[in-house]
PDB file of C-alpha atoms in Angstrom:
ATOM      1  CA  ARG A  14      13.538 -14.635  41.799  1.00 74.00           C
ATOM      2  CA  HIS A  15      10.021 -13.573  42.926  1.00 87.00           C
ATOM      3  CA  ARG A  16       9.682 -11.589  39.935  1.00 86.00           C
ATOM      4  CA  ALA A  17      10.415 -14.418  37.523  1.00 88.00           C
ATOM      5  CA  THR A  18       7.820 -17.175  39.520  1.00 91.00           C
ATOM      6  CA  VAL A  19       4.875 -14.501  39.265  1.00 89.00           C
ATOM      7  CA  ILE A  20       6.069 -13.808  35.285  1.00 89.00           C
ATOM      8  CA  LYS A  21       5.881 -17.401  34.949  1.00 90.00           C
ATOM      9  CA  SER A  22       2.808 -18.195  36.125  1.00 92.00           C
ATOM     10  CA  PHE A  23       0.890 -16.191  33.680  1.00 90.00           C
ATOM     11  CA  PHE A  24       1.855 -17.961  30.840  1.00 90.00           C
ATOM     12  CA  GLY A  25      -1.066 -19.684  29.516  1.00 90.00           C
ATOM     13  CA  ILE A  26      -3.117 -17.074  30.983  1.00 93.00           C
ATOM     14  CA  LEU A  27      -1.934 -13.813  29.967  1.00 93.00           C
ATOM     15  CA  LEU A  28      -5.023 -12.660  27.298  1.00 94.00           C
ATOM     16  CA  PRO A  29      -8.134 -13.049  30.095  1.00 95.00           C
ATOM     17  CA  LEU A  30      -5.608 -11.044  32.638  1.00 96.00           C
ATOM     18  CA  SER A  31      -4.648  -8.496  30.070  1.00 97.00           C
ATOM     19  CA  LYS A  32      -8.831  -8.110  29.851  1.00 97.00           C
ATOM     20  CA  HIS A  33      -9.046  -8.119  33.251  1.00 97.00           C
ATOM     21  CA  LYS A  34      -9.033  -4.026  35.120  1.00 97.00           C
ATOM     22  CA  PHE A  35      -6.895  -4.647  38.020  1.00 97.00           C
ATOM     23  CA  ALA A  36      -5.007  -7.681  36.336  1.00 96.00           C
ATOM     24  CA  SER A  37      -3.805  -5.906  33.505  1.00 97.00           C
ATOM     25  CA  ASN A  38      -2.147  -3.225  35.639  1.00 97.00           C
ATOM     26  CA  VAL A  39      -0.226  -6.324  36.767  1.00 95.00           C
ATOM     27  CA  VAL A  40       0.520  -7.758  33.530  1.00 95.00           C
ATOM     28  CA  GLU A  41       1.668  -4.517  32.554  1.00 96.00           C
ATOM     29  CA  LYS A  42       4.180  -4.534  35.235  1.00 94.00           C
ATOM     30  CA  CYS A  43       5.641  -7.869  35.175  1.00 93.00           C
ATOM     31  CA  VAL A  44       5.840  -7.089  30.653  1.00 94.00           C
ATOM     32  CA  THR A  45       8.009  -3.605  32.352  1.00 95.00           C
ATOM     33  CA  HIS A  46      10.254  -5.791  34.634  1.00 93.00           C
ATOM     34  CA  ALA A  47      10.290  -8.790  32.888  1.00 94.00           C
ATOM     35  CA  THR A  48      14.450  -9.939  31.254  1.00 94.00           C
ATOM     36  CA  ARG A  49      14.805 -10.195  27.485  1.00 95.00           C
ATOM     37  CA  GLN A  50      13.852 -13.594  27.576  1.00 94.00           C
ATOM     38  CA  GLU A  51      10.980 -13.300  28.989  1.00 94.00           C
ATOM     39  CA  ARG A  52       9.312 -10.771  27.430  1.00 94.00           C
ATOM     40  CA  GLN A  53      10.060 -12.874  24.341  1.00 93.00           C
ATOM     41  CA  LEU A  54       7.747 -15.955  25.802  1.00 93.00           C
ATOM     42  CA  LEU A  55       5.522 -13.033  26.583  1.00 93.00           C
ATOM     43  CA  ILE A  56       5.514 -11.704  22.794  1.00 93.00           C
ATOM     44  CA  GLU A  57       5.300 -15.195  21.667  1.00 92.00           C
ATOM     45  CA  GLU A  58       1.855 -15.800  23.748  1.00 93.00           C
ATOM     46  CA  ILE A  59       0.256 -13.003  22.670  1.00 92.00           C
ATOM     47  CA  LEU A  60       1.450 -13.245  18.612  1.00 91.00           C
ATOM     48  CA  GLY A  61       0.128 -16.751  18.865  1.00 87.00           C
ATOM     49  CA  THR A  62       2.333 -19.754  17.436  1.00 80.00           C
ATOM     50  CA  ASP A  63       0.640 -20.010  13.726  1.00 80.00           C
ATOM     51  CA  LYS A  64       2.059 -17.140  11.522  1.00 79.00           C
ATOM     52  CA  ASN A  65      -1.228 -17.505   9.561  1.00 77.00           C
ATOM     53  CA  ASP A  66      -3.328 -17.148  12.227  1.00 80.00           C
ATOM     54  CA  ALA A  67      -5.988 -14.756  11.075  1.00 77.00           C
ATOM     55  CA  ASN A  68      -6.587 -13.991  14.574  1.00 84.00           C
ATOM     56  CA  PRO A  69      -4.140 -14.233  16.553  1.00 88.00           C
ATOM     57  CA  PRO A  70      -4.743 -13.086  20.758  1.00 91.00           C
ATOM     58  CA  LEU A  71      -2.952  -9.823  20.147  1.00 91.00           C
ATOM     59  CA  MET A  72      -6.281  -8.748  17.398  1.00 92.00           C
ATOM     60  CA  GLY A  73      -8.483  -9.553  20.820  1.00 93.00           C
ATOM     61  CA  MET A  74      -5.908  -7.610  22.990  1.00 95.00           C
ATOM     62  CA  VAL A  75      -6.267  -4.337  20.527  1.00 94.00           C
ATOM     63  CA  ARG A  76      -9.889  -4.099  20.418  1.00 94.00           C
ATOM     64  CA  ASP A  77      -9.621  -4.505  24.536  1.00 97.00           C
ATOM     65  CA  GLN A  78     -10.053  -1.045  26.783  1.00 96.00           C
ATOM     66  CA  PHE A  79      -7.599  -2.779  28.938  1.00 97.00           C
ATOM     67  CA  ALA A  80      -5.080  -5.288  27.070  1.00 97.00           C
ATOM     68  CA  ASN A  81      -4.445  -2.395  24.797  1.00 96.00           C
ATOM     69  CA  TYR A  82      -2.689  -1.051  27.326  1.00 96.00           C
ATOM     70  CA  VAL A  83      -0.777  -4.347  28.162  1.00 96.00           C
ATOM     71  CA  ILE A  84       0.222  -4.567  24.432  1.00 95.00           C
ATOM     72  CA  GLN A  85       1.489  -0.586  24.114  1.00 95.00           C
ATOM     73  CA  ARG A  86       3.659  -0.792  27.628  1.00 96.00           C
ATOM     74  CA  LEU A  87       4.998  -3.851  25.650  1.00 95.00           C
ATOM     75  CA  ILE A  88       5.542  -1.515  22.709  1.00 94.00           C
ATOM     76  CA  ASP A  89       7.438   0.823  25.200  1.00 94.00           C
ATOM     77  CA  VAL A  90       9.678  -1.569  26.733  1.00 95.00           C
ATOM     78  CA  MET A  91      10.333  -3.845  23.773  1.00 94.00           C
ATOM     79  CA  ASP A  92      14.393  -4.096  22.204  1.00 93.00           C
ATOM     80  CA  PRO A  93      14.649  -3.050  18.376  1.00 93.00           C
ATOM     81  CA  GLU A  94      15.096  -6.054  17.472  1.00 95.00           C
ATOM     82  CA  GLN A  95      12.022  -7.408  19.389  1.00 94.00           C
ATOM     83  CA  ARG A  96       9.715  -4.378  17.974  1.00 92.00           C
ATOM     84  CA  GLN A  97      10.832  -5.055  14.761  1.00 92.00           C
ATOM     85  CA  TYR A  98      10.187  -8.807  15.139  1.00 91.00           C
ATOM     86  CA  LEU A  99       6.199  -7.994  16.178  1.00 90.00           C
ATOM     87  CA  ILE A 100       6.201  -5.042  13.292  1.00 89.00           C
ATOM     88  CA  GLN A 101       6.995  -8.387  10.746  1.00 89.00           C
ATOM     89  CA  ARG A 102       4.106 -10.334  12.268  1.00 88.00           C
ATOM     90  CA  ILE A 103       1.481  -7.907  12.644  1.00 89.00           C
ATOM     91  CA  ALA A 104       2.045  -6.174   9.193  1.00 87.00           C
ATOM     92  CA  ARG A 105      -0.700  -8.504   7.662  1.00 87.00           C
ATOM     93  CA  HIS A 106      -3.051  -7.111   9.957  1.00 90.00           C
ATOM     94  CA  LEU A 107      -2.307  -2.888  10.037  1.00 91.00           C
ATOM     95  CA  PRO A 108      -4.884  -2.491   8.343  1.00 92.00           C
ATOM     96  CA  ASN A 109      -7.730  -3.266  10.750  1.00 91.00           C
ATOM     97  CA  ILE A 110      -5.624  -2.506  13.662  1.00 93.00           C
ATOM     98  CA  ARG A 111      -6.264   0.815  12.553  1.00 94.00           C
ATOM     99  CA  LYS A 112      -9.674   0.635  12.433  1.00 94.00           C
ATOM    100  CA  ILE A 113      -9.802   0.400  15.797  1.00 94.00           C
ATOM    101  CA  PRO A 114     -10.395   2.612  18.054  1.00 92.00           C
ATOM    102  CA  TYR A 115      -7.409   1.248  20.755  1.00 94.00           C
ATOM    103  CA  GLY A 116      -5.560   0.374  17.344  1.00 94.00           C
ATOM    104  CA  LYS A 117      -4.825   3.363  16.360  1.00 93.00           C
ATOM    105  CA  HIS A 118      -2.926   4.334  19.335  1.00 94.00           C
ATOM    106  CA  ILE A 119      -1.277   1.083  19.242  1.00 94.00           C
ATOM    107  CA  VAL A 120      -0.173   2.073  15.260  1.00 94.00           C
ATOM    108  CA  ALA A 121       0.967   5.219  16.806  1.00 94.00           C
ATOM    109  CA  ARG A 122       2.784   4.455  19.658  1.00 93.00           C
ATOM    110  CA  ILE A 123       4.702   1.942  17.403  1.00 92.00           C
ATOM    111  CA  GLU A 124       5.215   5.135  14.835  1.00 92.00           C
ATOM    112  CA  LYS A 125       6.669   7.243  17.337  1.00 92.00           C
ATOM    113  CA  ILE A 126       9.026   4.536  19.225  1.00 90.00           C
ATOM    114  CA  ALA A 127      10.202   2.744  15.322  1.00 87.00           C
ATOM    115  CA  GLY A 128      10.551   6.466  14.493  1.00 88.00           C
ATOM    116  CA  TYR A 129       9.053   5.766  10.883  1.00 87.00           C
ATOM    117  CA  SER A 130       5.597   5.630   9.422  1.00 89.00           C
ATOM    118  CA  LEU A 131       4.252   1.600   8.984  1.00 85.00           C
TER     119      LEU A 131
END
């Protein structure tokens, strides 16, 4: 009950919390302990609602020294269907993500877990 309340309180402010040194650790824990439905809502917030957005919230998180760990944790705990959805949504951004120092770690994490090269 309390877990769900804490996770719901992050909706709408996930990006700034993920970029904070200490709050990002709390966001990581929430991602780890979220239900599949809660995790899906977090994914939607990170990816943004506009599929054609050239600069979704994800790109800001990939560039951040703390928020990139939230993305990596999310990739670790996603189910295969959610991971495939993430890959589809970020496919057009992969060339840019690969150029970002923290982005390389995210791409490597996806490839390791998915078992194939992007």
